[in-house]
PDB file of C-alpha atoms and ligand atoms in Angstrom:
ATOM      1  CA  UNK A 972       0.000   0.000   0.000  1.00  0.00           C
ATOM      2  CA  UNK A 973       1.204   3.475  -0.863  1.00  0.00           C
ATOM      3  CA  UNK A 974      -0.339   6.407   0.928  1.00  0.00           C
ATOM      4  CA  UNK A 975      -0.212   9.834  -0.636  1.00  0.00           C
ATOM      5  CA  UNK A 976      -1.457  13.218   0.528  1.00  0.00           C
ATOM      6  CA  UNK A 977      -2.454  15.853  -1.990  1.00  0.00           C
ATOM      7  CA  UNK A 978      -2.281  19.408  -0.709  1.00  0.00           C
ATOM      8  CA  UNK A 979      -3.991  22.447  -2.185  1.00  0.00           C
ATOM      9  CA  UNK A 980      -2.200  25.810  -2.283  1.00  0.00           C
ATOM     10  CA  UNK A 981      -4.598  28.504  -1.087  1.00  0.00           C
ATOM     11  CA  UNK A 982      -4.048  32.168  -0.229  1.00  0.00           C
ATOM     12  CA  UNK A 983      -6.484  34.144   1.904  1.00  0.00           C
ATOM     13  CA  UNK A 984      -6.513  37.926   1.507  1.00  0.00           C
ATOM     14  CA  UNK A 985      -8.325  40.802   3.109  1.00  0.00           C
ATOM     15  CA  UNK A 986     -10.105  42.463   0.216  1.00  0.00           C
ATOM     16  CA  UNK A 987      -8.094  45.669   0.567  1.00  0.00           C
ATOM     17  CA  UNK A 988      -4.888  43.691   0.025  1.00  0.00           C
ATOM     18  CA  UNK A 989      -5.931  42.794  -3.529  1.00  0.00           C
ATOM     19  CA  UNK A 990      -5.058  44.816  -6.652  1.00  0.00           C
ATOM     20  CA  UNK A 991      -7.726  47.187  -8.007  1.00  0.00           C
ATOM     21  CA  UNK A 992      -8.592  44.949 -10.953  1.00  0.00           C
ATOM     22  CA  UNK A 993      -9.387  42.022  -8.636  1.00  0.00           C
ATOM     23  CA  UNK A 994     -11.550  44.246  -6.441  1.00  0.00           C
ATOM     24  CA  UNK A 995     -13.368  45.408  -9.582  1.00  0.00           C
ATOM     25  CA  UNK A 996     -13.975  41.783 -10.587  1.00  0.00           C
ATOM     26  CA  UNK A 997     -15.249  40.847  -7.131  1.00  0.00           C
ATOM     27  CA  UNK A 998     -17.597  43.845  -7.206  1.00  0.00           C
ATOM     28  CA  UNK A 999     -18.941  42.568 -10.552  1.00  0.00           C
ATOM     29  CA  UNK A1000     -19.548  39.129  -9.005  1.00  0.00           C
ATOM     30  CA  UNK A1001     -21.286  40.728  -6.009  1.00  0.00           C
ATOM     31  CA  UNK A1002     -23.481  42.849  -8.305  1.00  0.00           C
ATOM     32  CA  UNK A1003     -24.377  39.749 -10.310  1.00  0.00           C
ATOM     33  CA  UNK A1004     -25.901  38.141  -7.193  1.00  0.00           C
ATOM     34  CA  UNK A1005     -28.661  40.745  -7.439  1.00  0.00           C
ATOM     35  CA  UNK A1006     -29.575  39.365 -10.895  1.00  0.00           C
ATOM     36  CA  UNK A1007     -29.806  35.790  -9.593  1.00  0.00           C
ATOM     37  CA  UNK A1008     -33.033  33.930 -10.358  1.00  0.00           C
ATOM     38  CA  UNK A1009     -33.323  31.749  -7.280  1.00  0.00           C
ATOM     39  CA  UNK A1010     -36.957  31.569  -6.154  1.00  0.00           C
ATOM     40  CA  UNK A1011     -36.484  28.019  -4.840  1.00  0.00           C
ATOM     41  CA  UNK A1012     -33.266  28.138  -2.840  1.00  0.00           C
ATOM     42  CA  UNK A1013     -33.244  31.906  -2.149  1.00  0.00           C
ATOM     43  CA  UNK A1014     -29.463  31.539  -2.367  1.00  0.00           C
ATOM     44  CA  UNK A1015     -28.034  34.144  -4.747  1.00  0.00           C
ATOM     45  CA  UNK A1016     -24.728  33.401  -6.426  1.00  0.00           C
ATOM     46  CA  UNK A1017     -22.818  35.682  -8.787  1.00  0.00           C
ATOM     47  CA  UNK A1018     -19.698  35.129 -10.848  1.00  0.00           C
ATOM     48  CA  UNK A1019     -17.546  37.430 -12.943  1.00  0.00           C
ATOM     49  CA  UNK A1020     -14.871  36.425 -15.431  1.00  0.00           C
ATOM     50  CA  UNK A1021     -12.035  38.640 -16.596  1.00  0.00           C
ATOM     51  CA  UNK A1022     -10.996  37.647 -20.093  1.00  0.00           C
ATOM     52  CA  UNK A1023      -7.576  37.889 -21.709  1.00  0.00           C
ATOM     53  CA  UNK A1024      -8.700  41.065 -23.517  1.00  0.00           C
ATOM     54  CA  UNK A1025      -9.664  42.657 -20.182  1.00  0.00           C
ATOM     55  CA  UNK A1026     -13.416  42.419 -20.708  1.00  0.00           C
ATOM     56  CA  UNK A1027     -15.489  41.361 -17.682  1.00  0.00           C
ATOM     57  CA  UNK A1028     -18.532  39.149 -18.176  1.00  0.00           C
ATOM     58  CA  UNK A1029     -20.770  38.159 -15.301  1.00  0.00           C
ATOM     59  CA  UNK A1030     -23.617  35.786 -14.563  1.00  0.00           C
ATOM     60  CA  UNK A1031     -25.734  34.398 -11.767  1.00  0.00           C
ATOM     61  CA  UNK A1032     -27.480  31.188 -10.797  1.00  0.00           C
ATOM     62  CA  UNK A1033     -30.660  30.547 -12.772  1.00  0.00           C
ATOM     63  CA  UNK A1034     -33.099  28.125 -11.193  1.00  0.00           C
ATOM     64  CA  UNK A1035     -36.065  26.226 -12.610  1.00  0.00           C
ATOM     65  CA  UNK A1036     -39.173  24.550 -11.190  1.00  0.00           C
ATOM     66  CA  UNK A1037     -37.671  21.370 -12.651  1.00  0.00           C
ATOM     67  CA  UNK A1038     -34.741  21.710 -10.273  1.00  0.00           C
ATOM     68  CA  UNK A1039     -31.964  19.965 -12.266  1.00  0.00           C
ATOM     69  CA  UNK A1040     -32.686  22.234 -15.237  1.00  0.00           C
ATOM     70  CA  UNK A1041     -31.260  25.226 -13.364  1.00  0.00           C
ATOM     71  CA  UNK A1042     -27.623  26.255 -13.608  1.00  0.00           C
ATOM     72  CA  UNK A1043     -25.018  27.577 -11.192  1.00  0.00           C
ATOM     73  CA  UNK A1044     -23.578  31.086 -11.539  1.00  0.00           C
ATOM     74  CA  UNK A1045     -20.122  29.785 -12.457  1.00  0.00           C
ATOM     75  CA  UNK A1046     -21.300  27.719 -15.414  1.00  0.00           C
ATOM     76  CA  UNK A1047     -23.753  30.408 -16.572  1.00  0.00           C
ATOM     77  CA  UNK A1048     -20.822  32.827 -16.658  1.00  0.00           C
ATOM     78  CA  UNK A1049     -18.224  30.550 -18.233  1.00  0.00           C
ATOM     79  CA  UNK A1050     -20.556  29.248 -20.925  1.00  0.00           C
ATOM     80  CA  UNK A1051     -21.583  32.808 -21.737  1.00  0.00           C
ATOM     81  CA  UNK A1052     -17.943  33.946 -21.831  1.00  0.00           C
ATOM     82  CA  UNK A1053     -16.960  31.139 -24.194  1.00  0.00           C
ATOM     83  CA  UNK A1054     -20.081  31.675 -26.308  1.00  0.00           C
ATOM     84  CA  UNK A1055     -19.420  35.372 -26.776  1.00  0.00           C
ATOM     85  CA  UNK A1056     -15.607  35.315 -26.831  1.00  0.00           C
ATOM     86  CA  UNK A1057     -14.493  31.813 -27.868  1.00  0.00           C
ATOM     87  CA  UNK A1058     -10.905  32.949 -28.512  1.00  0.00           C
ATOM     88  CA  UNK A1059     -10.421  34.710 -25.175  1.00  0.00           C
ATOM     89  CA  UNK A1060      -8.993  32.831 -22.213  1.00  0.00           C
ATOM     90  CA  UNK A1061     -10.668  33.366 -18.867  1.00  0.00           C
ATOM     91  CA  UNK A1062      -7.812  34.635 -16.698  1.00  0.00           C
ATOM     92  CA  UNK A1063      -9.676  35.166 -13.403  1.00  0.00           C
ATOM     93  CA  UNK A1064     -13.080  34.035 -12.157  1.00  0.00           C
ATOM     94  CA  UNK A1065     -14.561  35.695  -9.061  1.00  0.00           C
ATOM     95  CA  UNK A1066     -17.494  34.198  -7.159  1.00  0.00           C
ATOM     96  CA  UNK A1067     -19.737  35.735  -4.494  1.00  0.00           C
ATOM     97  CA  UNK A1068     -22.906  34.563  -2.780  1.00  0.00           C
ATOM     98  CA  UNK A1069     -25.676  35.903  -0.556  1.00  0.00           C
ATOM     99  CA  UNK A1070     -27.545  33.677   1.858  1.00  0.00           C
ATOM    100  CA  UNK A1071     -31.296  33.253   2.288  1.00  0.00           C
ATOM    101  CA  UNK A1072     -31.310  36.443   4.401  1.00  0.00           C
ATOM    102  CA  UNK A1073     -29.741  38.370   1.508  1.00  0.00           C
ATOM    103  CA  UNK A1074     -26.391  38.834   3.254  1.00  0.00           C
ATOM    104  CA  UNK A1075     -23.007  38.174   1.670  1.00  0.00           C
ATOM    105  CA  UNK A1076     -21.385  35.135   3.224  1.00  0.00           C
ATOM    106  CA  UNK A1077     -18.597  35.575   5.773  1.00  0.00           C
ATOM    107  CA  UNK A1078     -16.702  32.564   4.423  1.00  0.00           C
ATOM    108  CA  UNK A1079     -16.691  31.919   0.661  1.00  0.00           C
ATOM    109  CA  UNK A1080     -18.749  29.156  -0.921  1.00  0.00           C
ATOM    110  CA  UNK A1081     -16.649  26.545  -2.662  1.00  0.00           C
ATOM    111  CA  UNK A1082     -17.907  25.847  -6.208  1.00  0.00           C
ATOM    112  CA  UNK A1083     -19.813  22.608  -6.785  1.00  0.00           C
ATOM    113  CA  UNK A1084     -18.182  19.633  -8.467  1.00  0.00           C
ATOM    114  CA  UNK A1085     -19.883  20.146 -11.844  1.00  0.00           C
ATOM    115  CA  UNK A1086     -18.673  23.744 -11.982  1.00  0.00           C
ATOM    116  CA  UNK A1087     -15.124  22.654 -11.133  1.00  0.00           C
ATOM    117  CA  UNK A1088     -15.232  20.195 -14.023  1.00  0.00           C
ATOM    118  CA  UNK A1089     -16.365  22.938 -16.410  1.00  0.00           C
ATOM    119  CA  UNK A1090     -13.727  25.328 -15.048  1.00  0.00           C
ATOM    120  CA  UNK A1091     -11.079  22.710 -15.738  1.00  0.00           C
ATOM    121  CA  UNK A1092     -12.128  22.326 -19.356  1.00  0.00           C
ATOM    122  CA  UNK A1093     -12.281  26.098 -19.904  1.00  0.00           C
ATOM    123  CA  UNK A1094      -8.759  26.401 -18.512  1.00  0.00           C
ATOM    124  CA  UNK A1095      -7.439  23.556 -20.675  1.00  0.00           C
ATOM    125  CA  UNK A1096      -9.196  24.850 -23.765  1.00  0.00           C
ATOM    126  CA  UNK A1097      -7.260  28.097 -23.590  1.00  0.00           C
ATOM    127  CA  UNK A1098      -3.947  26.682 -22.308  1.00  0.00           C
ATOM    128  CA  UNK A1099      -3.642  29.389 -19.653  1.00  0.00           C
ATOM    129  CA  UNK A1100      -4.168  29.189 -15.889  1.00  0.00           C
ATOM    130  CA  UNK A1101      -7.486  30.507 -14.641  1.00  0.00           C
ATOM    131  CA  UNK A1102      -7.258  32.119 -11.201  1.00  0.00           C
ATOM    132  CA  UNK A1103     -10.218  31.694  -8.883  1.00  0.00           C
ATOM    133  CA  UNK A1104     -11.239  34.319  -6.318  1.00  0.00           C
ATOM    134  CA  UNK A1105     -13.832  33.192  -3.769  1.00  0.00           C
ATOM    135  CA  UNK A1106     -15.313  36.192  -1.977  1.00  0.00           C
ATOM    136  CA  UNK A1107     -16.228  36.183   1.697  1.00  0.00           C
ATOM    137  CA  UNK A1108     -16.777  39.289   3.807  1.00  0.00           C
ATOM    138  CA  UNK A1109     -13.998  38.178   6.154  1.00  0.00           C
ATOM    139  CA  UNK A1110     -11.523  37.076   3.489  1.00  0.00           C
ATOM    140  CA  UNK A1111     -11.006  36.277  -0.172  1.00  0.00           C
ATOM    141  CA  UNK A1112      -9.621  32.871  -1.120  1.00  0.00           C
ATOM    142  CA  UNK A1113      -7.298  32.845  -4.102  1.00  0.00           C
ATOM    143  CA  UNK A1114      -6.524  29.664  -6.012  1.00  0.00           C
ATOM    144  CA  UNK A1115      -3.850  30.111  -8.653  1.00  0.00           C
ATOM    145  CA  UNK A1116      -5.494  27.737 -11.107  1.00  0.00           C
ATOM    146  CA  UNK A1117      -8.327  25.241 -11.444  1.00  0.00           C
ATOM    147  CA  UNK A1118      -6.044  22.278 -10.724  1.00  0.00           C
ATOM    148  CA  UNK A1119      -5.963  23.432  -7.107  1.00  0.00           C
ATOM    149  CA  UNK A1120      -9.752  23.121  -6.924  1.00  0.00           C
ATOM    150  CA  UNK A1121      -9.924  19.790  -8.707  1.00  0.00           C
ATOM    151  CA  UNK A1122      -7.031  17.466  -7.983  1.00  0.00           C
ATOM    152  CA  UNK A1123      -7.164  14.013  -9.602  1.00  0.00           C
ATOM    153  CA  UNK A1124      -9.327  15.429 -12.359  1.00  0.00           C
ATOM    154  CA  UNK A1125     -10.733  13.650 -15.393  1.00  0.00           C
ATOM    155  CA  UNK A1126     -10.059  15.245 -18.752  1.00  0.00           C
ATOM    156  CA  UNK A1127      -9.788  14.522 -22.461  1.00  0.00           C
ATOM    157  CA  UNK A1128      -6.373  12.910 -22.033  1.00  0.00           C
ATOM    158  CA  UNK A1129      -8.097   9.781 -20.643  1.00  0.00           C
ATOM    159  CA  UNK A1130     -10.410   9.392 -23.642  1.00  0.00           C
TER     160      UNK A1130
HETATM  161  N1  THU B2608     -25.037  27.448  -6.722  1.00  0.00           N
HETATM  162  C1  THU B2608     -24.231  28.165  -7.552  1.00  0.00           C
HETATM  163  O1  THU B2608     -24.692  28.976  -8.358  1.00  0.00           O
HETATM  164  N2  THU B2608     -22.896  27.965  -7.452  1.00  0.00           N
HETATM  165  C2  THU B2608     -22.297  27.110  -6.577  1.00  0.00           C
HETATM  166  O2  THU B2608     -21.084  26.975  -6.589  1.00  0.00           O
HETATM  167  C3  THU B2608     -23.114  26.360  -5.620  1.00  0.00           C
HETATM  168  C4  THU B2608     -24.574  26.468  -5.766  1.00  0.00           C
HETATM  169  C5  THU B2608     -26.475  27.683  -6.825  1.00  0.00           C
HETATM  170  C6  THU B2608     -27.264  26.540  -7.385  1.00  0.00           C
HETATM  171  C7  THU B2608     -28.627  26.800  -6.803  1.00  0.00           C
HETATM  172  O3  THU B2608     -29.300  27.736  -7.621  1.00  0.00           O
HETATM  173  C8  THU B2608     -28.336  27.453  -5.468  1.00  0.00           C
HETATM  174  O4  THU B2608     -26.993  27.912  -5.541  1.00  0.00           O
HETATM  175  C9  THU B2608     -28.478  26.521  -4.268  1.00  0.00           C
HETATM  176  O5  THU B2608     -27.733  25.359  -4.451  1.00  0.00           O
END
């Protein structure tokens, strides 16, 4: 038996420690939570992607009475980014969420597994690392690339 431990590099910043362009991106993700369509969970998630050309696109979770037909904010945003700008790498993705009381979360929400899988493919498609910023009122988590969020990932190389 061989035992291995995989560790994930993670940096936690106070928001004021971040460069202006990251703060701008986080603000876009926070704003996007107010465009969430979440009448079932009342949990409002927003995401904002900064593309290689500097453009910011944002999106929010979109729910449906047929629950599995809804989509998370991260995938709404990434699919929109790649639909509108297929040649532009996503360099940074910021995520923010408000709870059922409408308040931004103190600790960031970690993206769901399906969103991590999509993030991985978006990163690989463009051959450039995609930084992830997870906003919480008490700290912002920074992951340098999607690999940190999804170790032991499945991708096209196994096909
Ligand atoms: N949600 C997201 O948009 N992103 C995540 O990373 C986790 C969950 C949404 C899906 C659903 O609309 C609501 O939050 C509750 O799960």
